[in-house]
């Protein structure tokens, strides 16, 4: 399946009960609302990174397994059937997973999410208050500063600023694992909608409101290497922090 700025393609699948499923998702719009994927019945909430993402599960009951973006605007579903009836469902089979695709792109209503009503290359979560503009990666600098006069480990300071039009600029950072980080946000305008908050899932439990004139500082020490998203409280991506 492809994740694009206008939803998921294809977005309908027929699978067999009791047969393991390997769901391979090619995320082509990692900064769009669609990249925040939720499968409530399987207790899965995943922020899709650019490129290949894999989710594995085994359906235990027949019926529907719906999935959507975190805002519920882009949707899709797996239809789980018994082995005896699987041969009657769907159109074209997809490799060894015995998955049958039946439909195309799931798109949100105009002006609600993702494309901001343009129906094309959005990604700023227009209906969520993101301005409907695509997020373009902009690499930020890492400053090194001592945590205190007696500290043996320096703190990595990454700075960004927020405006309603441009969101977070810069929005892409690279830091070192095991070394303290201070993520500082200079908020120049009040945020709107769900994008009026900032969070760093996997790095910090804090969520801050974007209020004009406020200086936000989130301090954490990354313990694992990987790519982490800068998001709003709803999980919509707006940038990345790579831990090396």
mmCIF file of C-alpha atoms in Angstrom:
data_model
loop_
_atom_site.group_PDB
_atom_site.id
_atom_site.type_symbol
_atom_site.label_atom_id
_atom_site.label_comp_id
_atom_site.label_asym_id
_atom_site.label_seq_id
_atom_site.Cartn_x
_atom_site.Cartn_y
_atom_site.Cartn_z
ATOM 1 C CA UNK A 1 0.000 0.000 0.000
ATOM 2 C CA UNK A 2 1.146 3.559 -0.672
ATOM 3 C CA UNK A 3 0.675 6.435 1.780
ATOM 4 C CA UNK A 4 0.367 9.658 -0.185
ATOM 5 C CA UNK A 5 -0.719 13.217 0.654
ATOM 6 C CA UNK A 6 -4.305 12.441 -0.373
ATOM 7 C CA UNK A 7 -4.670 9.197 1.584
ATOM 8 C CA UNK A 8 -3.963 5.499 1.060
ATOM 9 C CA UNK A 9 -3.713 3.573 -2.213
ATOM 10 C CA UNK A 10 -5.148 0.981 -2.392
ATOM 11 C CA UNK A 11 -7.224 1.234 0.757
ATOM 12 C CA UNK A 12 -9.369 -1.928 0.705
ATOM 13 C CA UNK A 13 -8.016 -5.450 1.214
ATOM 14 C CA UNK A 14 -9.445 -8.941 1.705
ATOM 15 C CA UNK A 15 -7.402 -11.286 3.910
ATOM 16 C CA UNK A 16 -7.840 -14.735 5.462
ATOM 17 C CA UNK A 17 -8.632 -15.441 9.085
ATOM 18 C CA UNK A 18 -5.709 -17.075 10.913
ATOM 19 C CA UNK A 19 -3.177 -16.333 8.159
ATOM 20 C CA UNK A 20 -0.308 -13.972 9.155
ATOM 21 C CA UNK A 21 -0.336 -10.658 7.287
ATOM 22 C CA UNK A 22 2.713 -8.599 6.381
ATOM 23 C CA UNK A 23 1.452 -5.107 5.613
ATOM 24 C CA UNK A 24 4.098 -3.210 3.646
ATOM 25 C CA UNK A 25 3.447 0.526 3.462
ATOM 26 C CA UNK A 26 5.407 2.822 1.159
ATOM 27 C CA UNK A 27 5.194 6.242 2.819
ATOM 28 C CA UNK A 28 5.614 8.850 0.091
ATOM 29 C CA UNK A 29 4.289 11.811 2.104
ATOM 30 C CA UNK A 30 5.832 11.423 5.584
ATOM 31 C CA UNK A 31 4.776 14.934 6.648
ATOM 32 C CA UNK A 32 1.103 14.565 5.726
ATOM 33 C CA UNK A 33 -1.791 13.733 8.046
ATOM 34 C CA UNK A 34 -2.019 10.298 6.416
ATOM 35 C CA UNK A 35 1.375 9.338 7.857
ATOM 36 C CA UNK A 36 -0.147 9.142 11.343
ATOM 37 C CA UNK A 37 -1.720 5.677 10.996
ATOM 38 C CA UNK A 38 -4.148 4.178 13.518
ATOM 39 C CA UNK A 39 -5.617 0.647 13.607
ATOM 40 C CA UNK A 40 -7.725 0.789 16.760
ATOM 41 C CA UNK A 41 -8.929 -2.821 16.769
ATOM 42 C CA UNK A 42 -5.311 -4.044 16.673
ATOM 43 C CA UNK A 43 -4.121 -1.363 19.138
ATOM 44 C CA UNK A 44 -1.665 -0.041 16.546
ATOM 45 C CA UNK A 45 -0.671 3.614 16.282
ATOM 46 C CA UNK A 46 2.282 4.230 13.996
ATOM 47 C CA UNK A 47 3.937 7.313 12.577
ATOM 48 C CA UNK A 48 5.067 6.297 9.102
ATOM 49 C CA UNK A 49 8.610 7.246 8.179
ATOM 50 C CA UNK A 50 9.607 7.960 4.593
ATOM 51 C CA UNK A 51 10.014 4.767 2.569
ATOM 52 C CA UNK A 52 9.086 1.242 3.589
ATOM 53 C CA UNK A 53 7.179 0.552 6.804
ATOM 54 C CA UNK A 54 6.104 -2.939 7.857
ATOM 55 C CA UNK A 55 3.236 -3.917 10.161
ATOM 56 C CA UNK A 56 2.591 -7.599 10.892
ATOM 57 C CA UNK A 57 -0.489 -9.145 12.464
ATOM 58 C CA UNK A 58 -2.652 -12.273 12.361
ATOM 59 C CA UNK A 59 -6.429 -11.724 12.060
ATOM 60 C CA UNK A 60 -8.267 -13.939 14.559
ATOM 61 C CA UNK A 61 -11.863 -13.145 13.641
ATOM 62 C CA UNK A 62 -13.828 -12.543 10.467
ATOM 63 C CA UNK A 63 -15.177 -9.069 9.813
ATOM 64 C CA UNK A 64 -13.730 -5.618 9.224
ATOM 65 C CA UNK A 65 -10.423 -4.200 10.469
ATOM 66 C CA UNK A 66 -10.655 -0.467 9.721
ATOM 67 C CA UNK A 67 -7.648 1.850 9.661
ATOM 68 C CA UNK A 68 -7.332 5.619 9.333
ATOM 69 C CA UNK A 69 -5.153 8.647 9.943
ATOM 70 C CA UNK A 70 -5.213 9.972 13.510
ATOM 71 C CA UNK A 71 -7.845 12.565 12.559
ATOM 72 C CA UNK A 72 -10.111 9.926 10.994
ATOM 73 C CA UNK A 73 -10.242 11.728 7.642
ATOM 74 C CA UNK A 74 -8.317 9.191 5.534
ATOM 75 C CA UNK A 75 -9.660 5.671 5.907
ATOM 76 C CA UNK A 76 -9.393 2.110 4.671
ATOM 77 C CA UNK A 77 -10.160 -1.419 5.842
ATOM 78 C CA UNK A 78 -9.210 -5.073 5.780
ATOM 79 C CA UNK A 79 -12.055 -7.545 5.264
ATOM 80 C CA UNK A 80 -11.255 -10.792 7.078
ATOM 81 C CA UNK A 81 -12.890 -13.917 5.616
ATOM 82 C CA UNK A 82 -12.844 -17.636 6.372
ATOM 83 C CA UNK A 83 -10.489 -19.686 4.245
ATOM 84 C CA UNK A 84 -13.450 -21.352 2.520
ATOM 85 C CA UNK A 85 -14.891 -18.033 1.321
ATOM 86 C CA UNK A 86 -11.628 -16.232 0.552
ATOM 87 C CA UNK A 87 -11.549 -17.503 -3.000
ATOM 88 C CA UNK A 88 -14.765 -15.638 -3.801
ATOM 89 C CA UNK A 89 -13.602 -12.196 -2.626
ATOM 90 C CA UNK A 90 -11.629 -9.435 -4.294
ATOM 91 C CA UNK A 91 -9.874 -8.900 -7.587
ATOM 92 C CA UNK A 92 -6.086 -9.133 -7.928
ATOM 93 C CA UNK A 93 -4.017 -11.140 -5.416
ATOM 94 C CA UNK A 94 -0.867 -9.680 -3.842
ATOM 95 C CA UNK A 95 1.984 -12.215 -3.362
ATOM 96 C CA UNK A 96 2.249 -14.773 -0.555
ATOM 97 C CA UNK A 97 0.230 -12.821 2.009
ATOM 98 C CA UNK A 98 -2.984 -13.812 0.176
ATOM 99 C CA UNK A 99 -4.177 -10.229 0.241
ATOM 100 C CA UNK A 100 -6.717 -9.060 -2.312
ATOM 101 C CA UNK A 101 -6.940 -5.373 -3.142
ATOM 102 C CA UNK A 102 -10.332 -4.025 -4.113
ATOM 103 C CA UNK A 103 -10.259 -0.238 -4.172
ATOM 104 C CA UNK A 104 -8.201 2.879 -4.752
ATOM 105 C CA UNK A 105 -7.254 5.994 -2.820
ATOM 106 C CA UNK A 106 -8.990 7.083 0.368
ATOM 107 C CA UNK A 107 -9.285 10.850 0.271
ATOM 108 C CA UNK A 108 -10.575 13.310 2.830
ATOM 109 C CA UNK A 109 -13.330 15.813 2.295
ATOM 110 C CA UNK A 110 -12.144 19.138 0.913
ATOM 111 C CA UNK A 111 -10.710 21.446 3.519
ATOM 112 C CA UNK A 112 -10.516 18.860 6.292
ATOM 113 C CA UNK A 113 -7.090 17.276 6.412
ATOM 114 C CA UNK A 114 -3.867 16.737 4.497
ATOM 115 C CA UNK A 115 -4.219 18.793 1.360
ATOM 116 C CA UNK A 116 -6.137 21.693 2.815
ATOM 117 C CA UNK A 117 -8.836 21.140 0.207
ATOM 118 C CA UNK A 118 -6.532 21.281 -2.804
ATOM 119 C CA UNK A 119 -6.885 17.577 -3.488
ATOM 120 C CA UNK A 120 -3.266 17.254 -4.535
ATOM 121 C CA UNK A 121 0.053 17.640 -2.811
ATOM 122 C CA UNK A 122 -0.872 18.949 0.640
ATOM 123 C CA UNK A 123 0.643 17.688 3.817
ATOM 124 C CA UNK A 124 0.320 20.580 6.212
ATOM 125 C CA UNK A 125 -2.927 19.276 7.701
ATOM 126 C CA UNK A 126 -4.964 22.204 6.422
ATOM 127 C CA UNK A 127 -8.171 21.475 8.328
ATOM 128 C CA UNK A 128 -6.143 20.940 11.507
ATOM 129 C CA UNK A 129 -4.758 24.458 11.400
ATOM 130 C CA UNK A 130 -1.556 23.737 9.528
ATOM 131 C CA UNK A 131 -2.176 26.113 6.658
ATOM 132 C CA UNK A 132 -2.561 23.397 4.016
ATOM 133 C CA UNK A 133 1.044 23.775 2.849
ATOM 134 C CA UNK A 134 3.454 20.883 2.299
ATOM 135 C CA UNK A 135 6.200 20.484 4.882
ATOM 136 C CA UNK A 136 9.615 20.861 3.267
ATOM 137 C CA UNK A 137 12.539 19.436 5.286
ATOM 138 C CA UNK A 138 14.926 22.177 6.441
ATOM 139 C CA UNK A 139 18.069 21.050 8.272
ATOM 140 C CA UNK A 140 18.806 22.805 11.549
ATOM 141 C CA UNK A 141 22.100 23.278 13.391
ATOM 142 C CA UNK A 142 23.094 21.603 16.649
ATOM 143 C CA UNK A 143 24.769 23.843 19.209
ATOM 144 C CA UNK A 144 26.871 22.362 22.009
ATOM 145 C CA UNK A 145 26.581 23.875 25.481
ATOM 146 C CA UNK A 146 27.623 22.642 28.948
ATOM 147 C CA UNK A 147 24.703 21.485 31.078
ATOM 148 C CA UNK A 148 26.431 22.999 34.122
ATOM 149 C CA UNK A 149 29.900 24.008 35.256
ATOM 150 C CA UNK A 150 30.450 20.561 36.774
ATOM 151 C CA UNK A 151 28.794 18.466 34.058
ATOM 152 C CA UNK A 152 30.984 16.025 32.166
ATOM 153 C CA UNK A 153 28.575 15.732 29.232
ATOM 154 C CA UNK A 154 27.653 18.690 27.027
ATOM 155 C CA UNK A 155 24.058 19.409 26.056
ATOM 156 C CA UNK A 156 23.002 19.397 22.410
ATOM 157 C CA UNK A 157 20.823 22.439 21.732
ATOM 158 C CA UNK A 158 18.533 22.416 18.688
ATOM 159 C CA UNK A 159 16.543 25.569 17.961
ATOM 160 C CA UNK A 160 13.524 26.243 15.778
ATOM 161 C CA UNK A 161 10.835 28.903 15.458
ATOM 162 C CA UNK A 162 7.106 28.591 14.815
ATOM 163 C CA UNK A 163 4.858 30.713 12.596
ATOM 164 C CA UNK A 164 1.390 29.880 11.323
ATOM 165 C CA UNK A 165 2.466 30.055 7.671
ATOM 166 C CA UNK A 166 5.736 28.126 7.829
ATOM 167 C CA UNK A 167 5.121 25.953 10.911
ATOM 168 C CA UNK A 168 8.468 24.777 12.388
ATOM 169 C CA UNK A 169 11.574 26.191 10.695
ATOM 170 C CA UNK A 170 14.023 24.513 10.672
ATOM 171 C CA UNK A 171 12.317 21.143 11.136
ATOM 172 C CA UNK A 172 15.023 18.499 10.629
ATOM 173 C CA UNK A 173 17.785 17.764 13.148
ATOM 174 C CA UNK A 174 20.466 15.144 13.852
ATOM 175 C CA UNK A 175 21.700 14.507 17.412
ATOM 176 C CA UNK A 176 23.840 11.935 19.230
ATOM 177 C CA UNK A 177 22.445 9.059 21.270
ATOM 178 C CA UNK A 178 23.031 9.085 25.024
ATOM 179 C CA UNK A 179 23.750 12.817 25.162
ATOM 180 C CA UNK A 180 21.296 15.383 26.631
ATOM 181 C CA UNK A 181 19.279 17.417 24.128
ATOM 182 C CA UNK A 182 17.401 20.691 24.550
ATOM 183 C CA UNK A 183 14.749 21.316 21.881
ATOM 184 C CA UNK A 184 13.975 25.047 21.949
ATOM 185 C CA UNK A 185 11.006 26.573 20.101
ATOM 186 C CA UNK A 186 10.611 30.324 19.621
ATOM 187 C CA UNK A 187 6.846 30.727 19.159
ATOM 188 C CA UNK A 188 6.169 33.854 17.102
ATOM 189 C CA UNK A 189 2.425 33.337 16.471
ATOM 190 C CA UNK A 190 -0.421 31.471 18.132
ATOM 191 C CA UNK A 191 -1.017 28.012 16.705
ATOM 192 C CA UNK A 192 -4.429 26.942 15.398
ATOM 193 C CA UNK A 193 -6.379 23.693 15.594
ATOM 194 C CA UNK A 194 -4.609 20.444 16.426
ATOM 195 C CA UNK A 195 -1.362 21.916 15.101
ATOM 196 C CA UNK A 196 -1.366 24.428 17.957
ATOM 197 C CA UNK A 197 0.591 21.937 20.070
ATOM 198 C CA UNK A 198 4.048 20.387 19.774
ATOM 199 C CA UNK A 199 5.200 16.962 20.932
ATOM 200 C CA UNK A 200 8.194 14.632 20.527
ATOM 201 C CA UNK A 201 6.759 11.097 20.800
ATOM 202 C CA UNK A 202 9.380 8.553 21.810
ATOM 203 C CA UNK A 203 11.699 11.265 23.127
ATOM 204 C CA UNK A 204 9.620 13.263 25.606
ATOM 205 C CA UNK A 205 6.249 12.868 27.336
ATOM 206 C CA UNK A 206 5.691 16.637 27.356
ATOM 207 C CA UNK A 207 3.157 18.389 25.118
ATOM 208 C CA UNK A 208 3.252 22.187 24.829
ATOM 209 C CA UNK A 209 0.755 24.729 23.513
ATOM 210 C CA UNK A 210 2.101 27.096 20.839
ATOM 211 C CA UNK A 211 1.421 30.548 22.301
ATOM 212 C CA UNK A 212 2.865 33.691 20.717
ATOM 213 C CA UNK A 213 5.868 35.015 22.617
ATOM 214 C CA UNK A 214 6.393 31.803 24.569
ATOM 215 C CA UNK A 215 9.783 30.097 24.605
ATOM 216 C CA UNK A 216 9.350 26.323 24.754
ATOM 217 C CA UNK A 217 12.174 24.080 25.966
ATOM 218 C CA UNK A 218 11.922 20.288 25.902
ATOM 219 C CA UNK A 219 14.856 18.478 27.506
ATOM 220 C CA UNK A 220 15.531 14.770 26.973
ATOM 221 C CA UNK A 221 18.321 12.233 26.566
ATOM 222 C CA UNK A 222 17.744 9.863 23.614
ATOM 223 C CA UNK A 223 18.525 6.269 24.580
ATOM 224 C CA UNK A 224 17.978 4.605 21.195
ATOM 225 C CA UNK A 225 19.119 5.425 17.685
ATOM 226 C CA UNK A 226 16.446 6.047 15.073
ATOM 227 C CA UNK A 227 14.275 8.652 13.397
ATOM 228 C CA UNK A 228 11.753 10.391 15.650
ATOM 229 C CA UNK A 229 8.947 12.684 14.552
ATOM 230 C CA UNK A 230 8.234 16.212 15.690
ATOM 231 C CA UNK A 231 4.422 16.235 15.833
ATOM 232 C CA UNK A 232 1.327 17.917 17.180
ATOM 233 C CA UNK A 233 -0.513 16.306 20.115
ATOM 234 C CA UNK A 234 -2.617 14.308 17.614
ATOM 235 C CA UNK A 235 0.501 12.749 16.119
ATOM 236 C CA UNK A 236 0.568 14.649 12.813
ATOM 237 C CA UNK A 237 4.247 14.895 11.711
ATOM 238 C CA UNK A 238 5.844 18.289 11.131
ATOM 239 C CA UNK A 239 9.565 17.409 11.230
ATOM 240 C CA UNK A 240 12.133 14.840 12.368
ATOM 241 C CA UNK A 241 14.937 14.341 14.863
ATOM 242 C CA UNK A 242 17.443 11.671 13.828
ATOM 243 C CA UNK A 243 19.377 10.064 16.676
ATOM 244 C CA UNK A 244 22.715 8.589 15.609
#
